Tab-separated table of C-alpha atoms in Angstrom:
chain	number	residue	atom	x	y	z
A	7	MET	CA	-0.056	0.003	0.050
A	8	PRO	CA	1.543	3.332	-1.091
A	9	GLU	CA	2.447	5.746	1.653
A	10	GLN	CA	-0.069	8.605	2.124
A	11	GLY	CA	0.823	12.224	2.732
A	12	LEU	CA	1.315	15.658	1.136
A	13	TYR	CA	3.600	15.929	-1.831
A	14	GLN	CA	4.683	18.871	-4.074
A	15	SER	CA	5.071	18.368	-7.748
A	16	GLN	CA	5.741	20.591	-10.782
A	17	GLU	CA	3.825	20.490	-13.995
A	18	LEU	CA	4.469	22.445	-17.209
A	19	ARG	CA	1.541	23.231	-19.506
A	20	GLN	CA	0.303	25.853	-21.809
A	21	GLU	CA	-2.852	27.785	-21.139
A	22	GLN	CA	-4.365	30.570	-23.186
A	23	VAL	CA	-5.862	33.258	-21.004
A	24	LEU	CA	-7.565	36.430	-22.401
A	25	ALA	CA	-6.170	39.610	-20.942
A	26	PRO	CA	-8.625	42.256	-19.725
A	27	GLN	CA	-7.965	44.370	-22.872
A	28	GLN	CA	-8.660	41.353	-25.192
A	29	ILE	CA	-12.010	40.639	-23.406
A	30	GLN	CA	-12.979	44.304	-23.643
A	31	SER	CA	-12.043	44.459	-27.357
A	32	LEU	CA	-14.211	41.432	-28.087
A	33	GLU	CA	-17.120	42.909	-26.240
A	34	VAL	CA	-16.854	46.257	-27.886
A	35	LEU	CA	-16.376	44.551	-31.319
A	36	MET	CA	-19.687	42.584	-30.893
A	37	LEU	CA	-21.928	45.439	-29.747
A	38	PRO	CA	-24.298	47.033	-32.296
A	39	MET	CA	-24.115	50.860	-32.594
A	40	LEU	CA	-26.987	51.557	-30.211
A	41	GLU	CA	-25.634	49.224	-27.502
A	42	LEU	CA	-22.209	50.685	-27.986
A	43	GLN	CA	-23.619	54.159	-27.346
A	44	GLU	CA	-25.088	52.917	-24.102
A	45	LYS	CA	-21.688	51.387	-23.032
A	46	ILE	CA	-19.792	54.500	-23.863
A	47	SER	CA	-22.333	56.661	-21.910
A	48	GLN	CA	-21.933	54.265	-18.913
A	49	GLU	CA	-18.202	54.432	-19.121
A	50	LEU	CA	-18.264	58.214	-19.170
A	51	ASN	CA	-20.416	58.144	-15.993
A	52	GLU	CA	-18.171	55.635	-14.141
A	53	ASN	CA	-14.751	56.750	-15.356
A	54	PRO	CA	-14.008	60.439	-14.437
A	55	VAL	CA	-10.764	60.521	-16.499
A	56	LEU	CA	-12.784	60.053	-19.779
A	57	GLU	CA	-14.355	62.957	-21.505
A	58	LEU	CA	-15.701	63.832	-24.878
A	59	GLU	CA	-13.169	65.154	-27.273
A	60	LYS	CA	-15.786	65.915	-29.850
A	61	PRO	CA	-19.565	65.546	-29.861
A	62	ALA	CA	-21.309	62.801	-31.707
A	63	GLY	CA	-21.017	63.327	-35.449
A	64	GLU	CA	-17.256	63.077	-35.881
A	65	ASP	CA	-15.703	60.293	-37.766
A	66	LEU	CA	-14.195	57.589	-35.498
A	67	ALA	CA	-12.848	54.931	-37.806
A	68	GLY	CA	-9.217	55.141	-38.693
A	69	ASP	CA	-8.659	58.201	-36.469
A	70	PRO	CA	-6.226	58.139	-33.532
A	71	LEU	CA	-8.057	58.751	-30.282
A	72	SER	CA	-5.713	58.168	-27.530
A	73	ASP	CA	-2.203	58.858	-28.928
A	74	THR	CA	-2.606	62.690	-28.795
A	75	ALA	CA	-4.504	62.639	-25.534
A	76	VAL	CA	-2.047	60.480	-23.477
A	77	ALA	CA	1.250	60.491	-25.309
A	78	ASP	CA	2.664	63.199	-23.126
A	79	ASP	CA	1.683	61.275	-19.895
A	80	PRO	CA	4.893	59.690	-18.535
A	81	GLU	CA	3.269	57.798	-15.776
A	82	ALA	CA	0.023	56.593	-17.465
A	83	GLY	CA	1.751	53.943	-19.466
A	84	ASP	CA	3.923	52.708	-16.626
A	85	ASN	CA	4.786	49.091	-17.614
A	86	GLY	CA	1.215	47.801	-17.126
A	87	LYS	CA	1.564	46.618	-13.535
A	88	GLU	CA	-1.752	48.289	-12.770
A	89	ASP	CA	-3.448	45.644	-14.936
A	90	GLU	CA	-2.994	43.192	-12.021
A	91	GLU	CA	-3.889	45.412	-9.056
A	92	ASP	CA	-6.865	44.608	-6.912
A	93	LEU	CA	-9.825	46.795	-8.007
A	94	SER	CA	-11.426	46.520	-4.578
A	95	ARG	CA	-9.274	49.292	-3.256
A	96	LEU	CA	-11.100	51.735	-5.511
A	97	ILE	CA	-13.996	51.607	-3.087
A	98	GLU	CA	-11.750	52.311	-0.087
A	99	ILE	CA	-10.305	55.471	-1.530
A	100	ALA	CA	-13.490	56.751	-3.121
A	101	ASP	CA	-13.725	59.637	-0.671
A	102	SER	CA	-10.100	60.680	-0.906
A	103	TRP	CA	-10.358	61.892	-4.470
A	104	GLN	CA	-13.667	63.762	-4.339
A	105	ASP	CA	-11.898	67.120	-3.795
A	106	TYR	CA	-9.975	66.581	-7.067
A	107	LEU	CA	-12.943	66.014	-9.286
A	108	PRO	CA	-14.132	68.690	-11.665
A	109	PRO	CA	-17.354	70.583	-10.655
A	110	VAL	CA	-19.635	68.319	-12.706
A	111	HIS	CA	-18.658	65.287	-10.450
A	112	SER	CA	-18.747	67.106	-7.106
A	113	ARG	CA	-21.481	66.304	-4.520
A	114	ARG	CA	-24.334	68.611	-3.774
A	115	GLU	CA	-27.507	68.273	-1.833
A	116	PHE	CA	-30.510	66.724	-3.488
A	117	THR	CA	-33.213	69.433	-3.300
A	118	SER	CA	-36.920	69.215	-3.353
A	119	GLU	CA	-36.817	70.913	-6.762
A	120	ASP	CA	-34.652	68.087	-8.098
A	121	GLU	CA	-37.156	65.560	-6.787
A	122	GLU	CA	-39.901	67.504	-8.482
A	123	LYS	CA	-38.070	67.454	-11.837
A	124	ARG	CA	-37.296	63.695	-11.380
A	125	GLN	CA	-40.926	62.878	-10.652
A	126	HIS	CA	-42.101	64.902	-13.598
A	127	LEU	CA	-39.689	62.942	-15.784
A	128	PHE	CA	-40.985	59.603	-14.509
A	129	ASN	CA	-44.583	60.743	-14.963
A	130	SER	CA	-43.785	61.692	-18.550
A	131	LEU	CA	-42.614	58.197	-19.497
A	132	ALA	CA	-45.187	56.371	-21.570
A	133	GLU	CA	-45.245	52.592	-20.804
A	134	GLU	CA	-47.082	50.086	-22.933
A	135	THR	CA	-49.735	48.039	-21.235
A	136	SER	CA	-49.508	44.344	-21.660
A	137	LEU	CA	-52.322	42.160	-22.856
A	138	GLN	CA	-52.679	40.554	-19.475
A	139	GLU	CA	-52.786	43.908	-17.708
A	140	GLN	CA	-55.638	45.052	-20.007
A	141	LEU	CA	-57.570	41.847	-19.355
A	142	VAL	CA	-57.165	42.130	-15.623
A	143	GLU	CA	-58.360	45.697	-15.788
A	144	GLN	CA	-61.495	44.558	-17.583
A	145	LEU	CA	-61.957	41.933	-14.926
A	146	ARG	CA	-61.555	44.447	-12.103
A	147	LEU	CA	-64.219	46.674	-13.688
A	148	SER	CA	-66.675	43.762	-14.032
A	149	GLU	CA	-69.183	42.709	-11.343
A	150	ALA	CA	-67.731	39.183	-11.029
A	151	GLY	CA	-67.689	37.499	-7.656
A	152	GLU	CA	-64.527	36.529	-5.788
A	153	LYS	CA	-64.357	32.913	-6.923
A	154	THR	CA	-65.020	33.990	-10.593
A	155	ARG	CA	-62.228	36.561	-10.267
A	156	ASN	CA	-59.838	33.934	-8.910
A	157	ILE	CA	-60.530	31.522	-11.725
A	158	ALA	CA	-60.475	34.337	-14.350
A	159	GLU	CA	-57.042	35.534	-13.188
A	160	LEU	CA	-55.769	31.914	-13.659
A	161	ILE	CA	-57.168	31.859	-17.145
A	162	ILE	CA	-55.727	35.266	-18.022
A	163	GLY	CA	-52.320	34.246	-16.793
A	164	SER	CA	-52.408	31.302	-19.211
A	165	ILE	CA	-53.213	33.431	-22.239
A	166	ASP	CA	-50.220	34.052	-24.423
A	167	GLU	CA	-49.191	37.184	-26.264
A	168	GLN	CA	-51.128	36.040	-29.328
A	169	GLY	CA	-54.326	35.880	-27.366
A	170	TYR	CA	-54.674	32.078	-27.093
A	171	LEU	CA	-55.315	29.997	-23.970
A	172	ARG	CA	-52.427	27.632	-23.786
A	173	SER	CA	-53.306	25.718	-20.523
A	174	HIS	CA	-55.786	22.901	-20.347
A	175	LEU	CA	-58.964	23.703	-18.443
A	176	ALA	CA	-58.503	20.641	-16.185
A	177	ASP	CA	-55.141	22.082	-14.953
A	178	ILE	CA	-56.768	25.405	-14.202
A	179	ALA	CA	-59.639	23.655	-12.376
A	180	ILE	CA	-57.086	21.894	-10.150
A	181	ALA	CA	-55.211	25.044	-9.433
A	182	ALA	CA	-58.419	26.942	-8.662
A	183	ASP	CA	-59.870	24.031	-6.632
A	184	ALA	CA	-63.028	24.339	-8.935
A	185	ASP	CA	-65.180	22.047	-11.000
A	186	LEU	CA	-64.386	21.821	-14.691
A	187	ASP	CA	-67.881	23.239	-15.557
A	188	GLU	CA	-67.179	26.328	-13.474
A	189	VAL	CA	-63.841	26.957	-15.268
A	190	GLU	CA	-65.601	26.489	-18.595
A	191	ASP	CA	-68.245	29.084	-17.654
A	192	VAL	CA	-65.572	31.541	-16.443
A	193	LEU	CA	-63.637	31.053	-19.721
A	194	LYS	CA	-66.756	32.043	-21.656
A	195	PHE	CA	-66.985	35.131	-19.511
A	196	VAL	CA	-63.286	35.994	-20.172
A	197	GLN	CA	-63.925	35.515	-23.920
A	198	THR	CA	-66.401	38.431	-23.810
A	199	PHE	CA	-63.433	40.759	-23.023
A	200	ASP	CA	-61.668	42.876	-25.625
A	201	PRO	CA	-60.092	42.205	-28.129
A	202	PRO	CA	-62.611	39.901	-29.795
A	203	GLY	CA	-61.392	36.284	-30.103
A	204	ILE	CA	-59.329	36.505	-26.824
A	205	GLY	CA	-58.999	33.257	-24.810
A	206	ALA	CA	-59.675	30.948	-27.728
A	207	ARG	CA	-58.014	27.442	-27.713
A	208	ASP	CA	-57.551	27.179	-31.440
A	209	LEU	CA	-57.962	29.148	-34.662
A	210	LYS	CA	-61.499	27.867	-35.274
A	211	GLU	CA	-62.753	29.025	-31.907
A	212	CYS	CA	-60.859	32.359	-32.293
A	213	LEU	CA	-62.659	33.159	-35.588
A	214	MET	CA	-66.028	31.955	-34.431
A	215	LEU	CA	-65.770	34.205	-31.267
A	216	GLN	CA	-65.088	37.164	-33.603
A	217	LEU	CA	-68.053	36.279	-35.751
A	218	ALA	CA	-70.324	35.837	-32.675
A	219	ARG	CA	-69.334	39.312	-31.533
A	220	GLN	CA	-70.441	40.656	-34.846
A	221	GLY	CA	-73.743	38.760	-34.609
A	222	ARG	CA	-72.788	36.521	-37.498
A	223	GLU	CA	-72.516	33.051	-35.685
A	224	ARG	CA	-75.219	31.573	-38.000
A	225	SER	CA	-74.079	33.049	-41.268
A	226	ASP	CA	-72.614	31.297	-44.277
A	227	LEU	CA	-69.251	32.591	-43.237
A	228	ALA	CA	-69.507	30.873	-39.765
A	229	LYS	CA	-70.620	27.709	-41.558
A	230	LEU	CA	-67.496	27.821	-43.644
A	231	VAL	CA	-65.226	28.381	-40.719
A	232	LYS	CA	-66.934	25.893	-38.474
A	233	ASN	CA	-66.975	22.966	-40.962
A	234	TYR	CA	-64.325	23.682	-43.663
A	235	LEU	CA	-61.382	25.532	-42.161
A	236	ASP	CA	-58.957	22.579	-42.726
A	237	ASP	CA	-60.014	22.397	-46.403
A	238	LEU	CA	-59.616	26.114	-46.775
A	239	ALA	CA	-56.069	25.867	-45.442
A	240	ARG	CA	-55.385	23.214	-48.119
A	241	ASN	CA	-56.998	25.366	-50.886
A	242	ARG	CA	-59.600	22.670	-51.659
A	243	LEU	CA	-62.041	25.139	-53.127
A	244	PRO	CA	-63.723	22.951	-55.710
A	245	GLN	CA	-64.454	20.252	-53.014
A	246	ILE	CA	-65.859	22.969	-50.656
A	247	SER	CA	-68.025	24.334	-53.500
A	248	ARG	CA	-69.523	20.990	-54.266
A	249	LYS	CA	-70.210	20.256	-50.544
A	250	THR	CA	-71.711	23.613	-49.706
A	251	GLY	CA	-73.381	24.559	-52.937
A	252	PHE	CA	-71.600	27.926	-52.886
A	253	SER	CA	-70.480	29.228	-56.234
A	254	MET	CA	-66.831	29.823	-56.674
A	255	ASP	CA	-67.377	33.577	-56.746
A	256	LYS	CA	-69.270	33.485	-53.469
A	257	LEU	CA	-66.618	31.205	-51.949
A	258	LYS	CA	-63.887	33.674	-52.875
A	259	LYS	CA	-65.920	36.550	-51.349
A	260	LEU	CA	-66.375	34.581	-48.044
A	261	ILE	CA	-62.586	33.911	-47.975
A	262	GLY	CA	-61.969	37.582	-48.334
A	263	GLU	CA	-64.180	38.211	-45.386
A	264	ILE	CA	-62.369	35.588	-43.330
A	265	ARG	CA	-59.171	37.363	-44.082
A	266	GLN	CA	-60.465	40.451	-42.476
A	267	LEU	CA	-60.652	38.577	-39.125
A	268	SER	CA	-57.639	38.437	-36.867
A	269	PRO	CA	-56.006	35.035	-36.341
A	270	TYR	CA	-53.965	36.479	-33.486
A	271	PRO	CA	-56.181	38.817	-31.493
A	272	GLY	CA	-53.575	39.509	-28.759
A	273	SER	CA	-51.167	40.974	-31.343
A	274	ALA	CA	-53.236	44.085	-31.495
A	275	VAL	CA	-52.381	44.846	-27.944
A	276	SER	CA	-49.016	43.176	-27.353
A	277	ALA	CA	-47.389	43.820	-30.699
A	278	ASP	CA	-43.661	43.407	-30.778
A	279	ASN	CA	-41.784	46.652	-30.117
A	280	PRO	CA	-40.071	47.981	-33.284
A	281	VAL	CA	-36.289	47.277	-33.435
A	282	PHE	CA	-34.348	50.360	-34.207
A	283	VAL	CA	-31.026	50.050	-35.925
A	284	VAL	CA	-28.271	52.463	-36.708
A	285	PRO	CA	-25.974	51.630	-39.847
A	286	GLU	CA	-22.302	51.307	-38.985
A	287	LEU	CA	-21.237	52.478	-42.393
A	288	THR	CA	-22.653	53.883	-45.659
A	289	VAL	CA	-21.872	52.880	-49.221
A	290	GLU	CA	-22.278	55.965	-51.421
A	291	GLN	CA	-22.089	56.420	-55.224
A	292	LYS	CA	-20.551	59.481	-56.666
A	293	ASP	CA	-19.635	60.014	-60.300
A	294	GLY	CA	-20.127	56.395	-60.951
A	295	GLU	CA	-17.781	55.156	-58.242
A	296	PHE	CA	-18.698	53.647	-54.944
A	297	SER	CA	-17.070	54.621	-51.590
A	298	ILE	CA	-17.519	53.917	-47.907
A	299	THR	CA	-18.217	56.677	-45.467
A	300	SER	CA	-18.565	56.580	-41.744
A	301	SER	CA	-22.104	56.438	-40.379
A	302	ASP	CA	-21.281	56.824	-36.649
A	303	ASP	CA	-22.958	60.196	-36.277
A	304	HIS	CA	-24.168	59.129	-32.878
A	305	LEU	CA	-20.764	57.760	-31.718
A	306	PRO	CA	-18.829	60.236	-29.579
A	307	ARG	CA	-15.076	60.639	-29.607
A	308	LEU	CA	-13.280	60.119	-26.325
A	309	ARG	CA	-10.104	61.401	-24.859
A	310	ILE	CA	-8.275	61.428	-21.498
A	311	SER	CA	-8.994	64.497	-19.328
A	312	SER	CA	-6.071	66.884	-19.015
A	313	LEU	CA	-7.071	67.646	-15.487
A	314	TYR	CA	-6.201	64.185	-14.257
A	315	ARG	CA	-2.922	64.094	-16.079
A	316	ARG	CA	-1.992	67.370	-14.228
A	317	LEU	CA	-3.029	65.737	-10.929
A	318	LEU	CA	-0.628	62.792	-11.635
A	319	GLU	CA	2.142	65.239	-12.151
A	320	ASP	CA	1.346	67.323	-9.123
A	321	PRO	CA	3.534	66.236	-6.153
A	322	LYS	CA	0.783	67.356	-3.742
A	323	THR	CA	-1.625	64.727	-5.044
A	324	PRO	CA	-1.952	61.850	-2.496
A	325	ASP	CA	-0.504	58.523	-3.532
A	326	GLU	CA	-3.904	56.787	-3.178
A	327	THR	CA	-5.498	59.375	-5.408
A	328	LYS	CA	-2.662	58.903	-7.965
A	329	ASN	CA	-3.203	55.202	-7.911
A	330	TYR	CA	-6.862	55.601	-8.490
A	331	ILE	CA	-6.251	57.931	-11.404
A	332	LYS	CA	-3.741	55.443	-12.939
A	333	GLU	CA	-6.352	52.666	-12.709
A	334	LYS	CA	-9.023	54.688	-14.338
A	335	LEU	CA	-6.514	56.054	-16.864
A	336	LEU	CA	-5.549	52.581	-17.936
A	337	ASN	CA	-9.237	51.479	-18.268
A	338	GLY	CA	-9.899	54.598	-20.375
A	339	LYS	CA	-7.055	53.981	-22.722
A	340	MET	CA	-8.209	50.342	-23.091
A	341	LEU	CA	-11.654	51.520	-24.065
A	342	ILE	CA	-10.321	54.036	-26.606
A	343	LYS	CA	-8.134	51.421	-28.089
A	344	SER	CA	-10.990	48.932	-28.305
A	345	LEU	CA	-13.098	51.497	-30.142
A	346	GLU	CA	-10.359	52.139	-32.545
A	347	GLN	CA	-9.899	48.479	-33.298
A	348	ARG	CA	-13.662	47.916	-33.670
A	349	GLN	CA	-14.158	50.687	-36.175
A	350	SER	CA	-11.041	49.673	-38.104
A	351	THR	CA	-12.180	45.988	-38.324
A	352	ILE	CA	-15.691	46.875	-39.393
A	353	HIS	CA	-14.432	49.414	-41.988
A	354	ARG	CA	-12.033	46.818	-43.486
A	355	ILE	CA	-14.758	44.141	-43.745
A	356	ALA	CA	-17.059	46.688	-45.486
A	357	LYS	CA	-14.274	47.372	-47.910
A	358	VAL	CA	-14.006	43.600	-48.757
A	359	ILE	CA	-17.833	43.549	-49.249
A	360	LEU	CA	-17.664	46.550	-51.573
A	361	ASP	CA	-14.848	45.012	-53.712
A	362	ALA	CA	-16.690	41.569	-53.900
A	363	GLN	CA	-20.111	42.769	-54.370
A	364	HIS	CA	-19.569	45.683	-56.807
A	365	ASP	CA	-22.140	44.197	-59.254
A	366	PHE	CA	-24.745	44.109	-56.438
A	367	PHE	CA	-24.416	47.800	-55.634
A	368	LYS	CA	-24.539	48.596	-59.352
A	369	LYS	CA	-27.139	46.295	-60.803
A	370	GLY	CA	-29.117	44.721	-57.904
A	371	ILE	CA	-29.871	41.646	-55.842
A	372	GLU	CA	-29.699	39.235	-58.779
A	373	HIS	CA	-26.053	40.091	-59.207
A	374	LEU	CA	-25.017	39.235	-55.627
A	375	HIS	CA	-21.953	36.950	-55.734
A	376	PRO	CA	-21.252	34.079	-53.324
A	377	MET	CA	-18.855	35.000	-50.535
A	378	THR	CA	-18.056	33.298	-47.226
A	379	MET	CA	-16.724	34.718	-43.980
A	380	GLN	CA	-13.631	32.492	-44.461
A	381	GLN	CA	-12.798	34.207	-47.746
A	382	ALA	CA	-13.190	37.587	-46.195
A	383	ALA	CA	-11.084	36.484	-43.225
A	384	GLU	CA	-8.228	35.320	-45.528
A	385	LYS	CA	-8.218	38.622	-47.362
A	386	LEU	CA	-7.980	40.570	-44.183
A	387	GLY	CA	-5.520	38.232	-42.470
A	388	ILE	CA	-7.760	37.635	-39.433
A	389	HIS	CA	-9.739	34.647	-38.104
A	390	GLU	CA	-13.162	33.740	-39.420
A	391	THR	CA	-14.713	34.079	-35.991
A	392	THR	CA	-13.503	37.661	-35.757
A	393	VAL	CA	-15.375	38.441	-38.939
A	394	SER	CA	-18.461	36.680	-37.547
A	395	ARG	CA	-18.322	38.600	-34.364
A	396	ALA	CA	-17.677	41.903	-36.078
A	397	ILE	CA	-20.697	41.672	-38.379
A	398	ALA	CA	-23.149	40.321	-35.843
A	399	ASN	CA	-26.291	42.539	-35.672
A	400	LYS	CA	-24.655	45.307	-37.573
A	401	TYR	CA	-26.033	47.108	-40.683
A	402	LEU	CA	-24.719	48.726	-43.839
A	403	GLN	CA	-26.556	51.504	-45.575
A	404	THR	CA	-26.410	51.195	-49.375
A	405	PRO	CA	-28.008	52.938	-52.355
A	406	ARG	CA	-30.240	49.844	-52.553
A	407	GLY	CA	-31.437	50.016	-48.937
A	408	LEU	CA	-30.320	48.971	-45.492
A	409	PHE	CA	-28.814	45.553	-45.234
A	410	GLU	CA	-27.317	43.369	-42.475
A	411	PHE	CA	-23.679	42.791	-42.937
A	412	LYS	CA	-24.273	39.031	-43.052
A	413	TYR	CA	-26.639	39.487	-45.972
A	414	PHE	CA	-23.627	39.694	-48.155
A	415	PHE	CA	-22.206	36.298	-47.031
A	416	SER	CA	-23.679	33.219	-48.616
A	417	GLY	CA	-22.837	30.206	-50.715
A	418	GLY	CA	-23.767	30.034	-54.373
A	419	TYR	CA	-23.721	28.468	-57.779
A	420	GLN	CA	-21.739	28.780	-61.053
A	421	SER	CA	-23.775	29.194	-64.083
A	422	ASP	CA	-23.105	27.425	-67.382
A	423	SER	CA	-21.545	30.731	-68.516
A	424	GLY	CA	-19.086	30.652	-65.605
A	425	GLU	CA	-20.798	33.403	-63.653
A	426	GLU	CA	-20.889	32.953	-59.976
A	427	LEU	CA	-24.353	33.530	-58.403
A	428	SER	CA	-25.166	33.925	-54.680
A	429	SER	CA	-27.943	31.700	-53.247
A	430	ARG	CA	-29.678	34.933	-52.396
A	431	SER	CA	-29.609	35.796	-56.106
A	432	VAL	CA	-31.067	32.365	-56.961
A	433	LYS	CA	-33.869	32.971	-54.457
A	434	GLU	CA	-34.617	36.313	-56.083
A	435	LYS	CA	-34.890	34.658	-59.458
A	436	ILE	CA	-37.309	32.108	-57.980
A	437	ARG	CA	-39.431	34.917	-56.528
A	438	ASP	CA	-39.498	36.698	-59.899
A	439	LEU	CA	-40.643	33.475	-61.658
A	440	ILE	CA	-43.445	32.946	-59.144
A	441	MET	CA	-44.525	36.623	-59.291
A	442	LYS	CA	-44.905	36.281	-63.077
A	443	GLU	CA	-46.633	32.809	-63.115
A	444	ASP	CA	-50.331	32.201	-64.180
A	445	ALA	CA	-52.198	32.033	-60.824
A	446	SER	CA	-54.506	29.390	-62.252
A	447	LYS	CA	-51.523	27.271	-63.184
A	448	PRO	CA	-48.809	28.001	-60.648
A	449	LEU	CA	-45.310	26.709	-61.274
A	450	SER	CA	-44.312	23.561	-59.373
A	451	ASP	CA	-40.949	23.175	-57.780
A	452	SER	CA	-39.906	20.762	-60.537
A	453	LYS	CA	-40.918	23.297	-63.197
A	454	LEU	CA	-39.096	26.131	-61.405
A	455	SER	CA	-35.940	23.926	-61.288
A	456	LYS	CA	-36.297	23.134	-64.996
A	457	MET	CA	-36.641	26.844	-65.838
A	458	LEU	CA	-33.580	27.774	-63.836
A	459	ASN	CA	-31.567	25.056	-65.450
A	460	GLU	CA	-32.636	26.402	-68.874
A	461	GLN	CA	-31.165	29.744	-67.730
A	462	GLY	CA	-27.905	27.999	-66.891
A	463	ILE	CA	-28.432	27.819	-63.215
A	464	PRO	CA	-28.140	24.214	-61.961
A	465	VAL	CA	-30.562	24.068	-59.092
A	466	ALA	CA	-32.271	20.867	-57.959
A	467	ARG	CA	-36.003	20.626	-57.195
A	468	ARG	CA	-35.467	20.080	-53.501
A	469	THR	CA	-33.239	23.119	-53.258
A	470	VAL	CA	-36.002	25.182	-55.023
A	471	ALA	CA	-38.438	23.885	-52.428
A	472	LYS	CA	-36.052	24.791	-49.614
A	473	TYR	CA	-35.508	28.323	-50.921
A	474	ARG	CA	-39.232	28.828	-51.529
A	475	GLU	CA	-40.062	27.834	-47.947
A	476	GLU	CA	-37.356	30.089	-46.636
A	477	MET	CA	-38.935	32.995	-48.435
A	478	GLY	CA	-42.318	32.129	-46.952
A	479	ILE	CA	-43.849	31.235	-50.326
A	480	GLN	CA	-46.474	28.568	-50.349
A	481	SER	CA	-46.397	25.476	-52.602
A	482	SER	CA	-48.026	25.528	-56.007
A	483	HIS	CA	-51.033	23.646	-54.748
A	484	LEU	CA	-51.744	26.343	-52.182
A	485	ARG	CA	-51.001	29.239	-54.610
A	486	LYS	CA	-53.510	28.036	-57.220
A	487	GLU	CA	-56.411	30.343	-57.798
A	488	PHE	CA	-59.715	28.848	-59.110
């Protein structure tokens, strides 16, 4: 049996550890413009040595930010030892540097006038009311009893943003300690709330609730929804016409009325908030030539405050204050350098896109060429993952509209003539063929594949089907008009 005890041993191994600057550079690189604005604003609030060199609207890409601001600072770049210092001491010396802050950072009493302005600001903020909140408010204004209210609240809590009840009534009955019939009755009560169709368990019930609200629960339209909704979804109009005795013209008219109903009643209340984007760069055309200009009108330009550099040089400044300033100075320089690298990388990628997709900018989407991130990375001498991170959630403004950077990266095909076509170009050709088809005889995927092959673009039928589905275009059977 081996002897037990404590032993020391040496082991040599390689480990890759990201330095703080590398971590920050990656974070800054991945942030879209709007989130980057927020981060810069936060850093300006937290780091007193940072200040705005120029307001938003100045070009940032390719411009030195920190060199002129800190080159004459002999102590700020002192061998990087501050990188490893414990940041917890910043809290301990927070009070010692208050007297050295510029007036904007100094403390002052919070007056009643400040509180009044703050409250006015909060009261001025408009907040969207959720679907559940609106339903609960309608319940509160009703004359329902306590038990009904308890069951109704459980039902409302189980309604999703589209307006559908997603929980089984038996589960709600158990949770409410109520009979199934009671829950069913309360559900019918909740279904009288606005918007019409709320609380339905499927599409058929949703549409029938809306028709009942209009007093049309016994109409031909209600008959069509109640008995033939599945056939309508499969575009079986001739079969429906034979079974109902409705003429094709009447059937088309009723279908038009169905389309006026809402399949997702909750979306009228809880619609998704619009996503605002700011383009990183702009491709402009002048005298027939394309060029890239900076779009960071909302991105401020940072520099290191001269006040804190003077404090570092002042022998009267306490050592603890100097240490604090050095720490903040290092962090500020790291941020400025990360911003430089971010803008430079994105600008270089945009230049690669412009060179590779010149035909797209000049002639349109059908002339988009295949290009992969790996190809762009090889041209730039960087890793493919860097390209992927740099273009994530970022946009390029072009003469043909606003596009995500990733739009320009896709596989493709080579035509019989040797021309390279992006898969997006092929999709656009499929869309054009479908737009021009005879609606009474829509083109099948096989026919579309044959037509593309006749144009010298070798695309298989299953690939056509895949692209058509990705574009949200129905099959020929469902596109057929009678």
